[in-house]
């Protein structure tokens, strides 16, 4: 969408730097990222999510089997982990989880993460039930723990990024002065 770029250029040409910054801030807050950085941050988000999904899937097996994973389930884990990671990340992408910078995550985004994780887990369990590379089906307890760990890890990392970005630097002195009301949203405000 080139409308924000045209408005920004027109505002800069007219000498209205405040309006230009407002448009740029709204554009970034809405998730329409600067094209120069869009692919890099999305690839990083997909890579981090893929690692977290793999960690959640492995963690579910480790939590289910306290004394070590039995060999038959080790084979199932080894044969299905790549399928699960690719499938879940693809479903997360279909839910639009990579259209926004993590620094702007809010409660609505956590709700979307929960919905995407539930759908991804149901699809993966159904697919693994229909297509099982081994004679064993995925244990129900592993499926439930995988869902819970996926939601906790995916949502937790996004909230951690936001809290780190919003936190003032250590040792920073907060300015004292008159209270003001800021009108606007995101970086523009």
PDB file of C-alpha atoms in Angstrom:
ATOM      1  CA  UNK A   1       0.000   0.000   0.000  1.00  0.00           C
ATOM      2  CA  UNK A   2       1.641   3.222  -1.151  1.00  0.00           C
ATOM      3  CA  UNK A   3      -0.886   5.676   0.371  1.00  0.00           C
ATOM      4  CA  UNK A   4       1.067   6.224   3.634  1.00  0.00           C
ATOM      5  CA  UNK A   5       4.267   6.747   1.665  1.00  0.00           C
ATOM      6  CA  UNK A   6       2.588   9.362  -0.568  1.00  0.00           C
ATOM      7  CA  UNK A   7       1.101  11.179   2.429  1.00  0.00           C
ATOM      8  CA  UNK A   8       4.507  11.119   4.139  1.00  0.00           C
ATOM      9  CA  UNK A   9       6.277  12.487   1.062  1.00  0.00           C
ATOM     10  CA  UNK A  10       3.631  15.199   0.614  1.00  0.00           C
ATOM     11  CA  UNK A  11       3.926  16.178   4.278  1.00  0.00           C
ATOM     12  CA  UNK A  12       7.716  16.339   4.095  1.00  0.00           C
ATOM     13  CA  UNK A  13       7.555  18.391   0.890  1.00  0.00           C
ATOM     14  CA  UNK A  14       5.175  20.821   2.560  1.00  0.00           C
ATOM     15  CA  UNK A  15       7.542  21.086   5.536  1.00  0.00           C
ATOM     16  CA  UNK A  16       5.141  19.297   7.901  1.00  0.00           C
ATOM     17  CA  UNK A  17       7.599  16.977   9.679  1.00  0.00           C
ATOM     18  CA  UNK A  18       5.175  16.334  12.560  1.00  0.00           C
ATOM     19  CA  UNK A  19       2.530  14.967  10.185  1.00  0.00           C
ATOM     20  CA  UNK A  20       5.140  12.871   8.361  1.00  0.00           C
ATOM     21  CA  UNK A  21       6.332  11.289  11.636  1.00  0.00           C
ATOM     22  CA  UNK A  22       2.704  10.628  12.595  1.00  0.00           C
ATOM     23  CA  UNK A  23       2.047   8.725   9.361  1.00  0.00           C
ATOM     24  CA  UNK A  24       5.277   6.751   9.694  1.00  0.00           C
ATOM     25  CA  UNK A  25       4.445   5.854  13.306  1.00  0.00           C
ATOM     26  CA  UNK A  26       0.911   4.739  12.433  1.00  0.00           C
ATOM     27  CA  UNK A  27       2.211   2.674   9.536  1.00  0.00           C
ATOM     28  CA  UNK A  28       4.734   0.821  11.709  1.00  0.00           C
ATOM     29  CA  UNK A  29       2.256   0.339  14.556  1.00  0.00           C
ATOM     30  CA  UNK A  30      -0.330  -1.117  12.176  1.00  0.00           C
ATOM     31  CA  UNK A  31       2.159  -3.728  11.041  1.00  0.00           C
ATOM     32  CA  UNK A  32       2.854  -2.312   7.575  1.00  0.00           C
ATOM     33  CA  UNK A  33       6.586  -2.367   8.153  1.00  0.00           C
ATOM     34  CA  UNK A  34       9.293  -0.503   6.329  1.00  0.00           C
ATOM     35  CA  UNK A  35       9.934  -2.667   3.225  1.00  0.00           C
ATOM     36  CA  UNK A  36      13.661  -2.585   3.868  1.00  0.00           C
ATOM     37  CA  UNK A  37      13.289  -4.445   7.170  1.00  0.00           C
ATOM     38  CA  UNK A  38      10.062  -6.401   6.562  1.00  0.00           C
ATOM     39  CA  UNK A  39      11.605  -9.611   5.272  1.00  0.00           C
ATOM     40  CA  UNK A  40      14.414  -9.672   7.806  1.00  0.00           C
ATOM     41  CA  UNK A  41      12.187  -9.305  10.861  1.00  0.00           C
ATOM     42  CA  UNK A  42       9.634 -11.794   9.516  1.00  0.00           C
ATOM     43  CA  UNK A  43      12.308 -14.391   8.824  1.00  0.00           C
ATOM     44  CA  UNK A  44      13.674 -13.896  12.316  1.00  0.00           C
ATOM     45  CA  UNK A  45      10.194 -14.295  13.810  1.00  0.00           C
ATOM     46  CA  UNK A  46       9.550 -17.475  11.801  1.00  0.00           C
ATOM     47  CA  UNK A  47      12.940 -18.911  12.812  1.00  0.00           C
ATOM     48  CA  UNK A  48      12.361 -18.149  16.506  1.00  0.00           C
ATOM     49  CA  UNK A  49       8.838 -19.604  16.364  1.00  0.00           C
ATOM     50  CA  UNK A  50      10.131 -22.747  14.635  1.00  0.00           C
ATOM     51  CA  UNK A  51      12.663 -23.225  17.421  1.00  0.00           C
ATOM     52  CA  UNK A  52      10.023 -22.634  20.090  1.00  0.00           C
ATOM     53  CA  UNK A  53       7.590 -25.087  18.467  1.00  0.00           C
ATOM     54  CA  UNK A  54      10.324 -27.730  18.315  1.00  0.00           C
ATOM     55  CA  UNK A  55      11.214 -27.045  21.955  1.00  0.00           C
ATOM     56  CA  UNK A  56       7.552 -27.327  22.988  1.00  0.00           C
ATOM     57  CA  UNK A  57       7.123 -30.625  21.115  1.00  0.00           C
ATOM     58  CA  UNK A  58      10.301 -32.100  22.619  1.00  0.00           C
ATOM     59  CA  UNK A  59       9.388 -30.718  26.047  1.00  0.00           C
ATOM     60  CA  UNK A  60       5.981 -32.393  25.900  1.00  0.00           C
ATOM     61  CA  UNK A  61       7.634 -35.770  25.373  1.00  0.00           C
ATOM     62  CA  UNK A  62      10.173 -35.149  28.128  1.00  0.00           C
ATOM     63  CA  UNK A  63       7.438 -34.114  30.576  1.00  0.00           C
ATOM     64  CA  UNK A  64       5.275 -37.113  29.673  1.00  0.00           C
ATOM     65  CA  UNK A  65       8.025 -39.693  30.092  1.00  0.00           C
ATOM     66  CA  UNK A  66       9.888 -38.965  33.333  1.00  0.00           C
ATOM     67  CA  UNK A  67      12.374 -41.817  33.096  1.00  0.00           C
ATOM     68  CA  UNK A  68      13.358 -41.219  29.489  1.00  0.00           C
ATOM     69  CA  UNK A  69      11.400 -41.516  26.285  1.00  0.00           C
ATOM     70  CA  UNK A  70      10.719 -45.151  25.330  1.00  0.00           C
ATOM     71  CA  UNK A  71      12.360 -46.190  22.040  1.00  0.00           C
ATOM     72  CA  UNK A  72       9.049 -46.486  20.165  1.00  0.00           C
ATOM     73  CA  UNK A  73       8.142 -42.901  21.065  1.00  0.00           C
ATOM     74  CA  UNK A  74      11.680 -41.695  20.340  1.00  0.00           C
ATOM     75  CA  UNK A  75      11.144 -42.952  16.796  1.00  0.00           C
ATOM     76  CA  UNK A  76       7.803 -41.138  16.620  1.00  0.00           C
ATOM     77  CA  UNK A  77       9.357 -37.925  17.933  1.00  0.00           C
ATOM     78  CA  UNK A  78      12.295 -38.099  15.528  1.00  0.00           C
ATOM     79  CA  UNK A  79      10.087 -38.889  12.514  1.00  0.00           C
ATOM     80  CA  UNK A  80       7.442 -36.233  13.194  1.00  0.00           C
ATOM     81  CA  UNK A  81       9.202 -33.209  14.711  1.00  0.00           C
ATOM     82  CA  UNK A  82      10.024 -31.591  11.356  1.00  0.00           C
ATOM     83  CA  UNK A  83       6.465 -32.157  10.113  1.00  0.00           C
ATOM     84  CA  UNK A  84       5.031 -30.627  13.293  1.00  0.00           C
ATOM     85  CA  UNK A  85       7.328 -27.590  13.182  1.00  0.00           C
ATOM     86  CA  UNK A  86       6.640 -26.824   9.519  1.00  0.00           C
ATOM     87  CA  UNK A  87       2.902 -27.446   9.912  1.00  0.00           C
ATOM     88  CA  UNK A  88       2.490 -25.262  12.978  1.00  0.00           C
ATOM     89  CA  UNK A  89       4.554 -22.393  11.594  1.00  0.00           C
ATOM     90  CA  UNK A  90       2.527 -22.522   8.365  1.00  0.00           C
ATOM     91  CA  UNK A  91      -0.712 -22.343  10.359  1.00  0.00           C
ATOM     92  CA  UNK A  92       0.692 -19.471  12.438  1.00  0.00           C
ATOM     93  CA  UNK A  93       1.467 -17.652   9.183  1.00  0.00           C
ATOM     94  CA  UNK A  94      -2.077 -18.309   7.942  1.00  0.00           C
ATOM     95  CA  UNK A  95      -3.356 -16.672  11.145  1.00  0.00           C
ATOM     96  CA  UNK A  96      -1.262 -13.583  10.378  1.00  0.00           C
ATOM     97  CA  UNK A  97       1.141 -13.895  13.281  1.00  0.00           C
ATOM     98  CA  UNK A  98       4.055 -12.513  11.265  1.00  0.00           C
ATOM     99  CA  UNK A  99       2.481  -9.262  10.084  1.00  0.00           C
ATOM    100  CA  UNK A 100       3.341  -7.294  13.195  1.00  0.00           C
ATOM    101  CA  UNK A 101       6.461  -6.342  15.093  1.00  0.00           C
ATOM    102  CA  UNK A 102       6.637  -8.130  18.456  1.00  0.00           C
ATOM    103  CA  UNK A 103       7.146  -4.826  20.242  1.00  0.00           C
ATOM    104  CA  UNK A 104       3.489  -3.961  19.496  1.00  0.00           C
ATOM    105  CA  UNK A 105       1.934  -7.187  20.830  1.00  0.00           C
ATOM    106  CA  UNK A 106      -1.193  -6.714  22.915  1.00  0.00           C
ATOM    107  CA  UNK A 107      -3.988  -8.774  24.459  1.00  0.00           C
ATOM    108  CA  UNK A 108      -5.770  -9.216  21.125  1.00  0.00           C
ATOM    109  CA  UNK A 109      -2.593 -10.729  19.744  1.00  0.00           C
ATOM    110  CA  UNK A 110      -2.396 -13.183  22.645  1.00  0.00           C
ATOM    111  CA  UNK A 111      -5.958 -14.229  21.874  1.00  0.00           C
ATOM    112  CA  UNK A 112      -4.938 -14.790  18.241  1.00  0.00           C
ATOM    113  CA  UNK A 113      -1.904 -16.793  19.400  1.00  0.00           C
ATOM    114  CA  UNK A 114      -4.149 -19.014  21.518  1.00  0.00           C
ATOM    115  CA  UNK A 115      -6.544 -19.600  18.600  1.00  0.00           C
ATOM    116  CA  UNK A 116      -3.688 -20.315  16.189  1.00  0.00           C
ATOM    117  CA  UNK A 117      -2.030 -22.726  18.635  1.00  0.00           C
ATOM    118  CA  UNK A 118      -5.278 -24.615  19.256  1.00  0.00           C
ATOM    119  CA  UNK A 119      -5.986 -24.950  15.528  1.00  0.00           C
ATOM    120  CA  UNK A 120      -2.368 -25.924  14.808  1.00  0.00           C
ATOM    121  CA  UNK A 121      -2.388 -28.566  17.549  1.00  0.00           C
ATOM    122  CA  UNK A 122      -5.712 -30.035  16.402  1.00  0.00           C
ATOM    123  CA  UNK A 123      -4.547 -30.155  12.780  1.00  0.00           C
ATOM    124  CA  UNK A 124      -1.220 -31.738  13.747  1.00  0.00           C
ATOM    125  CA  UNK A 125      -2.842 -34.363  15.981  1.00  0.00           C
ATOM    126  CA  UNK A 126      -5.367 -35.173  13.243  1.00  0.00           C
ATOM    127  CA  UNK A 127      -2.652 -35.381  10.598  1.00  0.00           C
ATOM    128  CA  UNK A 128      -0.460 -37.566  12.793  1.00  0.00           C
ATOM    129  CA  UNK A 129      -3.430 -39.810  13.556  1.00  0.00           C
ATOM    130  CA  UNK A 130      -4.141 -40.269   9.842  1.00  0.00           C
ATOM    131  CA  UNK A 131      -0.498 -40.367   8.740  1.00  0.00           C
ATOM    132  CA  UNK A 132       1.689 -41.956  11.359  1.00  0.00           C
ATOM    133  CA  UNK A 133       5.225 -42.842  10.257  1.00  0.00           C
ATOM    134  CA  UNK A 134       5.401 -45.489  12.988  1.00  0.00           C
ATOM    135  CA  UNK A 135       2.875 -47.902  14.442  1.00  0.00           C
ATOM    136  CA  UNK A 136       2.403 -45.634  17.464  1.00  0.00           C
ATOM    137  CA  UNK A 137      -0.010 -42.729  17.713  1.00  0.00           C
ATOM    138  CA  UNK A 138       0.928 -39.570  19.561  1.00  0.00           C
ATOM    139  CA  UNK A 139      -0.109 -39.884  23.226  1.00  0.00           C
ATOM    140  CA  UNK A 140      -2.986 -37.583  24.199  1.00  0.00           C
ATOM    141  CA  UNK A 141      -1.026 -36.226  27.140  1.00  0.00           C
ATOM    142  CA  UNK A 142       1.820 -35.240  24.792  1.00  0.00           C
ATOM    143  CA  UNK A 143      -0.653 -33.438  22.515  1.00  0.00           C
ATOM    144  CA  UNK A 144      -2.138 -31.468  25.426  1.00  0.00           C
ATOM    145  CA  UNK A 145       1.250 -30.588  26.914  1.00  0.00           C
ATOM    146  CA  UNK A 146       2.515 -29.586  23.468  1.00  0.00           C
ATOM    147  CA  UNK A 147      -0.424 -27.184  23.110  1.00  0.00           C
ATOM    148  CA  UNK A 148       0.162 -25.649  26.537  1.00  0.00           C
ATOM    149  CA  UNK A 149       3.914 -25.319  26.027  1.00  0.00           C
ATOM    150  CA  UNK A 150       3.436 -23.829  22.553  1.00  0.00           C
ATOM    151  CA  UNK A 151       1.066 -21.153  23.866  1.00  0.00           C
ATOM    152  CA  UNK A 152       3.358 -20.385  26.809  1.00  0.00           C
ATOM    153  CA  UNK A 153       6.535 -20.162  24.742  1.00  0.00           C
ATOM    154  CA  UNK A 154       5.141 -18.308  21.715  1.00  0.00           C
ATOM    155  CA  UNK A 155       3.128 -15.842  23.802  1.00  0.00           C
ATOM    156  CA  UNK A 156       5.811 -15.510  26.468  1.00  0.00           C
ATOM    157  CA  UNK A 157       8.562 -14.568  24.046  1.00  0.00           C
ATOM    158  CA  UNK A 158       6.391 -11.911  22.410  1.00  0.00           C
ATOM    159  CA  UNK A 159       5.447 -10.407  25.763  1.00  0.00           C
ATOM    160  CA  UNK A 160       9.077 -10.523  26.903  1.00  0.00           C
ATOM    161  CA  UNK A 161      10.157  -8.583  23.817  1.00  0.00           C
ATOM    162  CA  UNK A 162       7.485  -5.973  24.440  1.00  0.00           C
ATOM    163  CA  UNK A 163       8.371  -5.615  28.118  1.00  0.00           C
ATOM    164  CA  UNK A 164      12.077  -5.216  27.305  1.00  0.00           C
ATOM    165  CA  UNK A 165      11.352  -2.557  24.674  1.00  0.00           C
ATOM    166  CA  UNK A 166       9.014  -0.590  26.958  1.00  0.00           C
ATOM    167  CA  UNK A 167      11.230  -0.754  30.048  1.00  0.00           C
ATOM    168  CA  UNK A 168      13.428   2.286  30.631  1.00  0.00           C
ATOM    169  CA  UNK A 169      17.179   1.602  30.623  1.00  0.00           C
ATOM    170  CA  UNK A 170      18.736   0.631  33.937  1.00  0.00           C
ATOM    171  CA  UNK A 171      19.814   3.672  35.885  1.00  0.00           C
ATOM    172  CA  UNK A 172      17.774   6.039  33.739  1.00  0.00           C
ATOM    173  CA  UNK A 173      16.319   8.928  35.652  1.00  0.00           C
ATOM    174  CA  UNK A 174      12.710   9.477  34.809  1.00  0.00           C
ATOM    175  CA  UNK A 175      12.041  13.129  34.062  1.00  0.00           C
ATOM    176  CA  UNK A 176       9.927  15.089  36.485  1.00  0.00           C
ATOM    177  CA  UNK A 177       7.599  17.701  35.149  1.00  0.00           C
ATOM    178  CA  UNK A 178       4.064  18.524  34.270  1.00  0.00           C
ATOM    179  CA  UNK A 179       1.693  15.774  33.209  1.00  0.00           C
ATOM    180  CA  UNK A 180       0.571  15.873  29.595  1.00  0.00           C
ATOM    181  CA  UNK A 181      -2.006  14.090  27.472  1.00  0.00           C
ATOM    182  CA  UNK A 182      -0.600  12.540  24.287  1.00  0.00           C
ATOM    183  CA  UNK A 183      -3.053  12.097  21.455  1.00  0.00           C
ATOM    184  CA  UNK A 184      -2.126   9.439  18.909  1.00  0.00           C
ATOM    185  CA  UNK A 185      -1.187   5.801  18.867  1.00  0.00           C
ATOM    186  CA  UNK A 186       1.977   3.751  18.693  1.00  0.00           C
ATOM    187  CA  UNK A 187       5.284   5.418  17.958  1.00  0.00           C
ATOM    188  CA  UNK A 188       3.476   8.503  16.618  1.00  0.00           C
ATOM    189  CA  UNK A 189       2.099   9.262  20.095  1.00  0.00           C
TER     190      UNK A 189
END
